[in-house]
Amino acid sequence: MSLRRKKHCTAIVLSAGKGKRMRSSVEKQYIELYNRPIIYYTLETFQASAVIDDIILVVGKGQTEDVRKNIVKKYNFSKVKAIVEGGAERYDSVWSGLQAIRNGIAGKAAEDGFVFIHDGARPFVTETMLKRGYDTVCKCGACVAGVPSKDTVKIVDAKEYAVETPQRQYVWTVQTPQIFETKLIIEAYSRLMQEKSVNVTDDAMVVETMMKLPVKLFEGSYENIKITTPEDLDIAKVFLLKRRR
């Protein structure tokens, strides 16, 4: 990655999820691990990154000022240029972040740069991963982090009978960050928000469906887990101890 000719990179960090599977009164991204909320570890990596220039933080309804005071200002995350409210679905929250970029929050240079969309509940993203993603998006215009599946995957029918077994060498588990040319992802989401009838589960699917473009996968990490259930918290503690050492 050449920093001399690097394009502007804005990270949209999604922190608006309810985390129902965590079975906690506190949203999962604000649960504390070693005296820091999970979102802290995510933002820490983006703040220190040589790749990322700005951060748009997307939070739940009514959380803007609390997050600004107790996370952004408290830990001096100076790259956070805006805190915006998300919506009912993930794609609504991404769209809120993209509108902030489109409205000039990240400056003129962001228009011809790249957008890194990342789950706030994935605190183990690394600088190596961000650089790898940057190099890939420069070549392809659209890419997502992922890892080859360790398990055999079965496709099932409505009655949960196996109907297909894909070759494992072609099966990847998709992660974030998902990275795109700014103009491309804004146009893709603009079309999605007009239709509102497409069931999408990630940003790559938006580009694939709305723009009919292929999305390249690049190597993420098996440690780049999304903290979703109570069991994930136990795993996260192990990873954090490893990082500290």
XYZ file of N, CA and C in Angstrom:
735
model
N 0.848 -1.208 0.000
C 0.000 0.000 0.000
C 0.870 1.239 0.000
N 0.663 2.102 -0.979
C 1.428 3.348 -1.076
C 0.668 4.486 -0.420
N 1.165 4.988 0.717
C 0.495 6.079 1.409
C 0.673 7.394 0.659
N 1.715 7.477 -0.184
C 1.986 8.714 -0.910
C 0.847 9.057 -1.862
N 0.284 8.044 -2.496
C -0.799 8.271 -3.458
C -2.121 7.688 -2.969
N -2.243 7.529 -1.678
C -3.436 6.892 -1.117
C -4.686 7.731 -1.330
N -5.769 7.048 -1.692
C -7.061 7.725 -1.809
C -7.688 7.883 -0.425
N -8.604 8.830 -0.321
C -9.285 9.107 0.941
C -10.150 7.906 1.340
N -10.038 7.500 2.583
C -10.790 6.341 3.077
C -11.619 6.724 4.300
N -12.911 6.499 4.202
C -13.831 6.780 5.305
C -14.414 5.473 5.821
N -14.380 5.293 7.117
C -14.971 4.102 7.729
C -16.358 4.438 8.261
N -17.333 3.619 7.893
C -18.659 3.677 8.512
C -18.711 2.532 9.513
N -18.758 2.867 10.799
C -18.781 1.854 11.855
C -20.210 1.756 12.387
N -20.788 0.584 12.259
C -22.186 0.373 12.633
C -22.303 -0.035 14.096
N -22.992 0.806 14.871
C -23.138 0.547 16.300
C -24.577 0.788 16.736
N -25.511 0.383 15.866
C -26.926 0.636 16.143
C -27.715 -0.637 16.412
N -27.031 -1.789 16.446
C -27.725 -3.054 16.625
C -28.305 -3.224 18.015
N -29.390 -3.981 18.096
C -30.059 -4.243 19.370
C -29.423 -5.405 20.132
N -28.872 -6.374 19.398
C -28.200 -7.495 20.056
C -29.134 -8.376 20.851
N -30.274 -8.784 20.269
C -31.254 -9.589 20.989
C -30.699 -10.950 21.404
N -29.809 -11.505 20.574
C -29.265 -12.835 20.877
C -28.280 -12.809 22.047
N -27.846 -11.623 22.429
C -26.932 -11.512 23.566
C -27.672 -11.684 24.886
N -28.996 -11.503 24.868
C -29.825 -11.618 26.075
C -29.319 -10.689 27.179
N -29.056 -9.428 26.793
C -28.544 -8.436 27.734
C -29.354 -7.156 27.625
N -29.476 -6.436 28.731
C -30.188 -5.156 28.715
C -29.344 -4.069 28.061
N -28.038 -4.340 27.935
C -27.107 -3.413 27.297
C -26.829 -3.891 25.878
N -26.886 -2.987 24.885
C -26.555 -3.371 23.517
C -25.165 -3.980 23.488
N -24.982 -5.020 22.676
C -23.738 -5.808 22.723
C -22.486 -4.963 22.523
N -22.565 -3.947 21.660
C -21.371 -3.157 21.369
C -20.941 -2.275 22.539
N -21.805 -2.133 23.553
C -21.476 -1.315 24.721
C -21.189 -2.149 25.964
N -21.282 -3.473 25.835
C -20.891 -4.343 26.945
C -19.392 -4.178 27.187
N -18.988 -4.118 28.444
C -17.582 -3.866 28.748
C -16.771 -5.158 28.826
N -15.581 -5.110 28.235
C -14.581 -6.162 28.347
C -13.298 -5.516 28.859
N -12.853 -5.920 30.018
C -11.666 -5.328 30.642
C -11.791 -3.800 30.735
N -12.932 -3.357 31.243
C -13.191 -1.948 31.556
C -13.296 -1.042 30.325
N -13.532 -1.629 29.171
C -13.755 -0.844 27.964
C -14.943 -1.438 27.211
N -15.831 -0.602 26.647
C -16.920 -1.150 25.834
C -16.365 -1.789 24.577
N -17.044 -2.783 24.059
C -16.581 -3.492 22.864
C -16.307 -2.530 21.716
N -17.165 -1.522 21.536
C -16.988 -0.577 20.435
C -15.669 0.187 20.555
N -15.158 0.328 21.771
C -13.878 1.010 21.971
C -12.763 0.317 21.193
N -12.703 -1.006 21.283
C -11.625 -1.752 20.636
C -11.728 -1.651 19.112
N -12.947 -1.594 18.606
C -13.145 -1.428 17.168
C -12.647 -0.061 16.721
N -13.098 0.982 17.414
C -12.719 2.347 17.037
C -11.223 2.588 17.235
N -10.637 1.933 18.226
C -9.213 2.101 18.500
C -8.374 1.748 17.276
N -8.738 0.655 16.596
C -7.989 0.227 15.411
C -8.134 1.225 14.272
N -9.337 1.707 14.035
C -9.558 2.678 12.965
C -8.889 4.015 13.286
N -8.909 4.401 14.552
C -8.271 5.653 14.967
C -6.769 5.615 14.705
N -6.136 4.494 14.977
C -4.682 4.376 14.832
C -4.248 4.042 13.415
N -5.201 3.727 12.541
C -4.872 3.225 11.207
C -4.289 4.295 10.288
N -3.273 3.906 9.509
C -2.725 4.775 8.469
C -3.602 4.761 7.222
N -4.520 3.806 7.149
C -5.411 3.684 5.990
C -6.616 4.604 6.118
N -7.204 4.653 7.299
C -8.480 5.341 7.519
C -8.263 6.815 7.836
N -8.999 7.684 7.121
C -8.900 9.130 7.330
C -10.012 9.670 8.219
N -11.221 9.137 8.062
C -12.380 9.622 8.821
C -13.234 8.452 9.259
N -14.022 8.696 10.301
C -14.964 7.690 10.788
C -16.350 8.320 10.906
N -17.343 7.627 10.365
C -18.751 7.969 10.596
C -19.300 6.880 11.511
N -19.735 7.250 12.697
C -20.241 6.285 13.667
C -21.763 6.307 13.652
N -22.365 5.156 13.389
C -23.822 5.045 13.306
C -24.333 4.372 14.575
N -25.195 5.056 15.313
C -25.671 4.566 16.611
C -27.192 4.437 16.616
N -27.715 3.888 17.700
C -29.153 3.715 17.828
C -29.866 5.036 18.095
N -31.164 5.007 17.938
C -31.974 6.202 18.136
C -31.828 6.728 19.562
N -31.556 8.020 19.683
C -31.439 8.659 20.988
C -30.101 8.459 21.687
N -29.132 7.816 21.019
C -27.848 7.516 21.666
C -26.735 8.479 21.277
N -27.011 9.408 20.381
C -25.953 10.247 19.801
C -25.129 10.973 20.858
N -25.772 11.721 21.734
C -25.039 12.528 22.709
C -24.341 11.675 23.753
N -24.973 10.583 24.152
C -24.355 9.692 25.133
C -23.075 9.075 24.574
N -23.121 8.632 23.325
C -21.945 8.041 22.687
C -20.869 9.100 22.471
N -21.284 10.301 22.094
C -20.318 11.379 21.888
C -19.545 11.670 23.183
N -20.271 11.725 24.302
C -19.654 12.077 25.582
C -18.850 10.923 26.174
N -19.460 9.725 26.214
C -18.884 8.627 26.974
C -17.952 7.707 26.180
N -17.906 7.899 24.870
C -17.000 7.079 24.065
C -16.086 7.947 23.206
N -16.658 8.762 22.330
C -15.836 9.521 21.378
C -14.954 10.540 22.082
N -15.540 11.369 22.939
C -14.748 12.381 23.655
C -13.919 11.773 24.767
N -14.483 10.828 25.478
C -13.781 10.219 26.610
C -12.472 9.573 26.177
N -12.491 8.890 25.022
C -11.303 8.182 24.560
C -10.594 8.911 23.409
N -11.022 10.142 23.155
C -10.359 10.996 22.167
C -10.259 10.353 20.784
N -11.382 9.873 20.294
C -11.424 9.328 18.941
C -11.646 10.488 17.963
N -10.556 11.166 17.647
C -10.632 12.406 16.874
C -10.999 12.195 15.412
N -10.870 10.982 14.915
C -11.235 10.718 13.516
C -12.746 10.626 13.304
N -13.494 10.530 14.391
C -14.958 10.457 14.262
C -15.473 11.831 13.859
N -15.875 11.954 12.610
C -16.332 13.235 12.075
C -17.829 13.452 12.253
N -18.562 12.354 12.451
C -20.009 12.480 12.645
C -20.534 11.264 13.380
N -21.555 11.498 14.210
C -22.301 10.425 14.858
C -23.741 10.567 14.390
N -24.236 9.577 13.683
C -25.582 9.662 13.113
C -26.422 8.494 13.607
N -27.731 8.696 13.601
C -28.645 7.638 14.031
C -28.914 6.664 12.899
N -28.948 5.383 13.253
C -29.271 4.353 12.285
C -30.766 4.120 12.188
N -31.129 2.995 11.566
C -32.546 2.698 11.366
C -32.915 1.313 11.847
N -34.075 0.847 11.399
C -34.601 -0.427 11.865
C -33.784 -1.616 11.369
N -33.276 -1.522 10.145
C -32.500 -2.603 9.549
C -31.059 -2.167 9.328
N -30.205 -3.146 9.120
C -28.788 -2.846 8.896
C -28.614 -1.919 7.700
N -29.341 -2.199 6.624
C -29.161 -1.369 5.427
C -29.621 0.073 5.669
N -30.580 0.272 6.566
C -30.987 1.639 6.921
C -29.841 2.375 7.610
N -29.123 1.656 8.478
C -28.006 2.264 9.195
C -26.845 2.592 8.255
N -26.550 1.672 7.336
C -25.500 1.943 6.351
C -25.869 3.165 5.517
N -27.124 3.247 5.113
C -27.593 4.372 4.303
C -27.437 5.692 5.057
N -27.674 5.688 6.363
C -27.482 6.900 7.160
C -26.027 7.348 7.110
N -25.105 6.387 7.214
C -23.693 6.715 7.141
C -23.296 7.214 5.763
N -23.816 6.589 4.736
C -23.495 7.002 3.367
C -24.036 8.399 3.056
N -25.208 8.718 3.599
C -25.756 10.064 3.383
C -24.875 11.125 4.031
N -24.293 10.793 5.177
C -23.383 11.739 5.832
C -22.176 12.020 4.941
N -21.655 10.981 4.301
C -20.529 11.166 3.383
C -20.974 11.979 2.173
N -22.128 11.642 1.644
C -22.644 12.348 0.471
C -22.900 13.822 0.771
N -23.229 14.118 2.010
C -23.503 15.501 2.408
C -22.245 16.283 2.770
N -21.079 15.663 2.587
C -19.830 16.397 2.735
C -19.140 16.309 4.077
N -19.635 15.448 4.982
C -19.033 15.337 6.321
C -17.554 14.972 6.236
N -17.197 14.093 5.297
C -15.813 13.623 5.184
C -14.999 14.445 4.188
N -15.576 15.521 3.669
C -14.838 16.400 2.765
C -14.937 15.983 1.308
N -14.466 16.852 0.434
C -14.545 16.653 -1.008
C -13.762 15.432 -1.464
N -12.607 15.188 -0.840
C -11.744 14.078 -1.258
C -12.431 12.720 -1.123
N -13.395 12.625 -0.204
C -14.079 11.352 0.026
C -14.914 10.915 -1.168
N -15.319 11.854 -1.998
C -16.168 11.523 -3.147
C -15.477 10.572 -4.113
N -14.171 10.695 -4.238
C -13.415 9.831 -5.151
C -12.575 8.803 -4.400
N -12.947 8.555 -3.157
C -12.193 7.613 -2.347
C -12.922 6.302 -2.154
N -12.711 5.720 -0.981
C -13.290 4.419 -0.653
C -14.024 4.485 0.686
N -15.028 3.614 0.823
C -15.785 3.495 2.068
C -15.561 2.098 2.653
N -15.151 2.065 3.924
C -14.972 0.811 4.655
C -16.165 0.661 5.598
N -17.042 -0.282 5.342
C -18.219 -0.498 6.196
C -17.907 -1.651 7.154
N -18.032 -1.366 8.457
C -17.589 -2.351 9.446
C -18.574 -2.459 10.606
N -18.759 -3.685 11.082
C -19.616 -3.934 12.244
C -18.903 -3.506 13.517
N -19.555 -2.669 14.311
C -18.954 -2.228 15.563
C -18.694 -3.360 16.528
N -19.425 -4.459 16.386
C -19.268 -5.609 17.275
C -18.208 -6.586 16.770
N -17.363 -6.132 15.828
C -16.189 -6.926 15.397
C -14.938 -6.174 15.870
N -14.540 -6.355 17.112
C -13.449 -5.557 17.676
C -12.046 -6.023 17.307
N -11.928 -7.123 16.538
C -10.598 -7.669 16.267
C -10.125 -7.430 14.839
N -10.698 -6.426 14.187
C -10.163 -5.971 12.907
C -8.749 -5.443 13.153
N -7.847 -5.636 12.189
C -6.452 -5.241 12.371
C -6.001 -4.310 11.255
N -4.883 -3.640 11.496
C -4.299 -2.774 10.482
C -3.868 -3.575 9.258
N -3.355 -4.759 9.471
C -2.974 -5.618 8.348
C -4.174 -5.911 7.456
N -5.304 -6.178 8.080
C -6.526 -6.451 7.332
C -6.978 -5.220 6.545
N -6.881 -4.041 7.154
C -7.290 -2.810 6.486
C -6.392 -2.516 5.287
N -5.099 -2.730 5.446
C -4.175 -2.511 4.326
C -4.435 -3.510 3.207
N -4.691 -4.752 3.575
C -4.988 -5.779 2.573
C -6.264 -5.424 1.810
N -7.261 -4.936 2.547
C -8.505 -4.524 1.911
C -8.308 -3.333 0.992
N -7.491 -2.375 1.427
C -7.228 -1.198 0.594
C -6.569 -1.600 -0.720
N -5.560 -2.454 -0.657
C -4.881 -2.901 -1.872
C -5.850 -3.607 -2.815
N -6.783 -4.380 -2.239
C -7.737 -5.126 -3.064
C -8.756 -4.202 -3.711
N -9.292 -3.252 -2.961
C -10.318 -2.370 -3.523
C -9.734 -1.455 -4.591
N -8.455 -1.123 -4.487
C -7.813 -0.319 -5.529
C -7.833 -1.046 -6.868
N -7.766 -2.363 -6.826
C -7.738 -3.163 -8.044
C -9.138 -3.514 -8.548
N -10.085 -3.704 -7.613
C -11.386 -4.275 -7.985
C -12.573 -3.321 -7.819
N -12.454 -2.321 -6.963
C -13.544 -1.380 -6.735
C -14.577 -1.842 -5.730
N -14.587 -3.149 -5.424
C -15.557 -3.690 -4.459
C -14.990 -4.978 -3.888
N -14.843 -5.040 -2.564
C -14.285 -6.250 -1.956
C -14.769 -6.385 -0.520
N -14.713 -7.610 -0.009
C -15.134 -7.864 1.371
C -14.155 -8.825 2.027
N -13.991 -8.665 3.338
C -13.163 -9.589 4.101
C -13.904 -10.901 4.290
N -13.142 -11.977 4.332
C -13.743 -13.278 4.562
C -12.678 -14.322 4.831
N -13.115 -15.503 5.234
C -12.191 -16.619 5.469
C -12.806 -17.890 4.896
N -11.966 -18.775 4.354
C -12.485 -20.059 3.866
C -13.166 -20.825 4.999
N -14.278 -21.447 4.679
C -15.009 -22.205 5.696
C -14.196 -23.412 6.149
N -14.153 -23.620 7.451
C -13.469 -24.793 8.003
C -14.374 -26.019 7.977
N -15.665 -25.774 7.858
C -16.653 -26.849 7.940
C -17.272 -27.139 6.580
N -17.756 -28.339 6.439
C -18.579 -28.663 5.275
C -19.923 -27.970 5.440
N -20.418 -27.361 4.373
C -21.671 -26.612 4.419
C -22.749 -27.370 3.645
N -23.945 -27.443 4.197
C -25.076 -28.086 3.541
C -26.139 -27.042 3.186
N -26.652 -27.106 1.984
C -27.823 -26.322 1.598
C -29.049 -27.174 1.854
N -30.041 -26.618 2.576
C -31.226 -27.402 2.941
C -32.484 -26.826 2.293
N -33.522 -27.636 2.266
C -34.807 -27.170 1.750
C -35.667 -26.672 2.903
N -36.934 -26.366 2.619
C -37.833 -25.800 3.622
C -38.088 -26.760 4.785
N -37.873 -28.069 4.558
C -38.091 -29.062 5.609
C -36.786 -29.475 6.283
N -35.718 -28.758 5.994
C -34.402 -28.956 6.604
C -33.737 -30.258 6.186
N -34.054 -30.723 4.973
C -33.342 -31.838 4.377
C -32.219 -31.281 3.504
N -31.055 -31.908 3.573
C -29.925 -31.459 2.761
C -30.212 -31.724 1.283
N -30.033 -30.695 0.466
C -30.276 -30.834 -0.971
C -29.014 -30.585 -1.792
N -27.983 -30.013 -1.154
C -26.759 -29.727 -1.887
C -25.598 -29.568 -0.908
N -24.425 -30.026 -1.336
C -23.206 -29.854 -0.554
C -22.166 -29.166 -1.432
N -22.005 -27.843 -1.282
C -21.022 -27.127 -2.100
C -19.604 -27.606 -1.780
N -18.718 -27.561 -2.775
C -17.324 -27.907 -2.544
C -16.725 -26.897 -1.563
N -16.119 -27.401 -0.521
C -15.661 -26.541 0.566
C -14.635 -25.501 0.095
N -13.854 -25.822 -0.920
C -12.835 -24.897 -1.398
C -13.439 -23.616 -1.960
N -14.742 -23.667 -2.287
C -15.407 -22.492 -2.840
C -16.321 -21.788 -1.834
N -16.310 -22.246 -0.581
C -17.192 -21.675 0.447
C -16.380 -20.813 1.404
N -16.758 -19.551 1.500
C -16.110 -18.610 2.429
C -17.156 -18.066 3.392
N -16.712 -17.753 4.598
C -17.536 -17.036 5.569
C -17.208 -15.547 5.450
N -18.228 -14.752 5.205
C -18.021 -13.320 4.945
C -17.982 -12.533 6.252
N -17.084 -11.546 6.307
C -16.913 -10.692 7.476
C -17.036 -9.228 7.049
N -16.634 -8.347 7.919
C -16.400 -6.945 7.570
C -14.981 -6.621 8.020
N -14.326 -5.603 7.436
C -14.917 -4.549 6.610
C -15.272 -5.015 5.195
N -16.299 -4.327 4.653
C -16.671 -4.477 3.259
C -16.377 -3.122 2.616
N -15.610 -3.135 1.546
C -14.975 -1.909 1.053
C -15.359 -1.645 -0.403
N -15.687 -0.378 -0.693
C -16.177 -0.034 -2.026
C -15.724 1.367 -2.428
N -15.670 1.583 -3.736
C -15.537 2.944 -4.223
C -16.737 3.739 -3.710
N -16.502 4.942 -3.249
C -17.564 5.749 -2.629
C -18.755 5.930 -3.567
N -18.501 6.342 -4.788
C -19.592 6.598 -5.732
C -20.381 5.327 -6.020
N -19.678 4.199 -6.106
C -20.337 2.922 -6.394
C -21.294 2.527 -5.286
N -20.853 2.569 -4.041
C -21.698 2.096 -2.945
C -22.849 3.062 -2.675
N -22.630 4.361 -2.874
C -23.730 5.316 -2.705
C -24.800 5.089 -3.770
N -24.387 4.855 -5.002
C -25.359 4.600 -6.074
C -26.105 3.291 -5.825
N -25.385 2.261 -5.391
C -26.025 0.977 -5.121
C -27.084 1.097 -4.032
N -26.755 1.813 -2.953
C -27.710 1.986 -1.861
C -28.851 2.923 -2.253
N -28.581 3.894 -3.093
C -29.653 4.777 -3.577
C -30.710 3.957 -4.298
N -30.272 3.030 -5.128
C -31.210 2.166 -5.852
C -31.954 1.234 -4.894
N -31.225 0.704 -3.908
C -31.861 -0.182 -2.932
C -32.957 0.544 -2.167
N -32.672 1.762 -1.732
C -33.643 2.495 -0.926
C -34.865 2.894 -1.733
N -34.731 2.978 -3.038
C -35.884 3.262 -3.893
C -36.773 2.034 -4.033
N -36.143 0.849 -4.080
C -36.931 -0.374 -4.268
C -37.496 -0.898 -2.952
N -36.606 -1.006 -1.920
C -37.012 -1.440 -0.579
C -37.647 -2.838 -0.549
N -37.563 -3.563 -1.650
C -38.217 -4.869 -1.707
C -37.221 -6.013 -1.740
N -35.935 -5.670 -1.792
C -34.898 -6.687 -1.898
C -34.406 -7.067 -0.502
N -34.380 -8.360 -0.221
C -33.908 -8.835 1.073
C -32.389 -8.992 1.014
N -31.657 -8.011 1.527
C -30.198 -8.055 1.486
C -29.646 -8.279 2.886
N -28.550 -9.003 2.957
C -27.959 -9.327 4.250
C -26.597 -8.687 4.466
N -25.971 -8.182 3.400
C -24.719 -7.460 3.572
C -24.526 -6.484 2.412
N -23.477 -5.680 2.506
C -23.250 -4.618 1.523
C -22.821 -5.178 0.174
N -22.092 -6.278 0.195
C -21.698 -6.915 -1.057
C -22.922 -7.322 -1.862
N -23.930 -7.820 -1.175
C -25.154 -8.243 -1.854
C -25.871 -7.053 -2.485
N -25.771 -5.882 -1.858
C -26.376 -4.677 -2.425
C -25.718 -4.351 -3.762
N -24.381 -4.397 -3.809
C -23.656 -4.102 -5.044
C -23.926 -5.172 -6.099
N -23.939 -6.432 -5.673
C -24.195 -7.533 -6.596
C -25.592 -7.431 -7.212
N -26.572 -7.087 -6.380
C -27.965 -7.069 -6.826
C -28.332 -5.795 -7.568
N -27.942 -4.665 -7.024
C -28.346 -3.383 -7.602
C -27.479 -2.963 -8.794
N -26.193 -3.300 -8.747
C -25.255 -2.838 -9.774
C -24.817 -3.943 -10.725
N -25.176 -5.189 -10.383
C -24.811 -6.354 -11.212
C -23.297 -6.461 -11.389
N -22.571 -6.193 -10.310
C -21.116 -6.236 -10.347
C -20.599 -7.323 -9.403
N -19.500 -7.985 -9.777
C -18.913 -8.986 -8.877
C -18.139 -8.322 -7.754
N -18.060 -9.003 -6.631
C -17.344 -8.489 -5.457
C -16.231 -9.474 -5.106
N -15.026 -8.955 -4.971
C -13.860 -9.774 -4.658
C -13.761 -10.021 -3.156
N -13.358 -11.224 -2.769
C -13.081 -11.500 -1.359
C -11.579 -11.417 -1.096
N -11.231 -10.851 0.055
C -9.841 -10.840 0.488
C -9.760 -11.461 1.878
N -8.582 -11.891 2.258
C -8.412 -12.631 3.498
C -8.630 -11.767 4.731
N -9.587 -12.179 5.549
C -9.818 -11.535 6.833
C -9.032 -12.271 7.908
N -9.727 -12.723 8.936
C -9.057 -13.463 10.012
C -10.094 -14.295 10.750
N -9.693 -15.481 11.188
C -10.602 -16.312 11.979
C -10.862 -15.692 13.351
N -10.019 -14.754 13.763
C -10.253 -14.050 15.025
C -11.180 -12.850 14.847
N -11.478 -12.495 13.613
C -12.314 -11.322 13.337
C -13.789 -11.668 13.527
N -14.126 -12.106 14.730
C -15.486 -12.574 15.021
C -16.427 -11.400 15.280
N -17.700 -11.650 15.031
C -18.730 -10.691 15.413
C -19.319 -11.163 16.738
N -19.246 -10.321 17.746
C -19.747 -10.703 19.068
C -21.267 -10.604 19.066
N -21.901 -11.765 19.139
C -23.350 -11.846 18.968
C -24.047 -12.539 20.131
N -23.405 -13.560 20.690
C -24.013 -14.351 21.758
C -23.124 -14.322 23.007
N -23.647 -14.732 24.162
C -22.833 -14.751 25.384
C -21.558 -15.577 25.240
N -21.621 -16.651 24.444
C -20.432 -17.484 24.238
C -19.323 -16.706 23.540
N -19.706 -15.791 22.661
C -18.714 -14.982 21.946
C -17.928 -14.080 22.901
N -18.559 -13.672 23.986
C -17.859 -12.834 24.967
C -16.691 -13.578 25.597
N -16.881 -14.869 25.866
C -15.804 -15.670 26.441
C -14.636 -15.778 25.460
N -14.947 -15.971 24.193
C -13.907 -16.058 23.162
C -13.192 -14.720 23.034
N -13.962 -13.627 23.071
C -13.379 -12.292 22.929
C -12.388 -11.996 24.046
N -12.679 -12.449 25.262
C -11.769 -12.220 26.383
C -10.424 -12.892 26.133
N -10.454 -14.079 25.555
C -9.217 -14.791 25.238
C -8.417 -14.021 24.194
N -9.098 -13.542 23.159
C -8.418 -12.800 22.098
C -7.820 -11.494 22.622
N -8.550 -10.824 23.520
C -8.044 -9.575 24.076
C -6.805 -9.808 24.944
N -6.821 -10.874 25.725
C -5.637 -11.208 26.531
C -4.438 -11.481 25.628
N -4.689 -12.184 24.535
C -3.631 -12.490 23.576
C -3.071 -11.191 22.979
N -3.969 -10.265 22.647
C -3.538 -8.993 22.069
C -2.703 -8.186 23.067
N -3.111 -8.172 24.322
C -2.390 -7.427 25.346
C -0.981 -7.952 25.564
N -0.828 -9.274 25.431
C 0.477 -9.871 25.651
C 1.427 -9.583 24.495
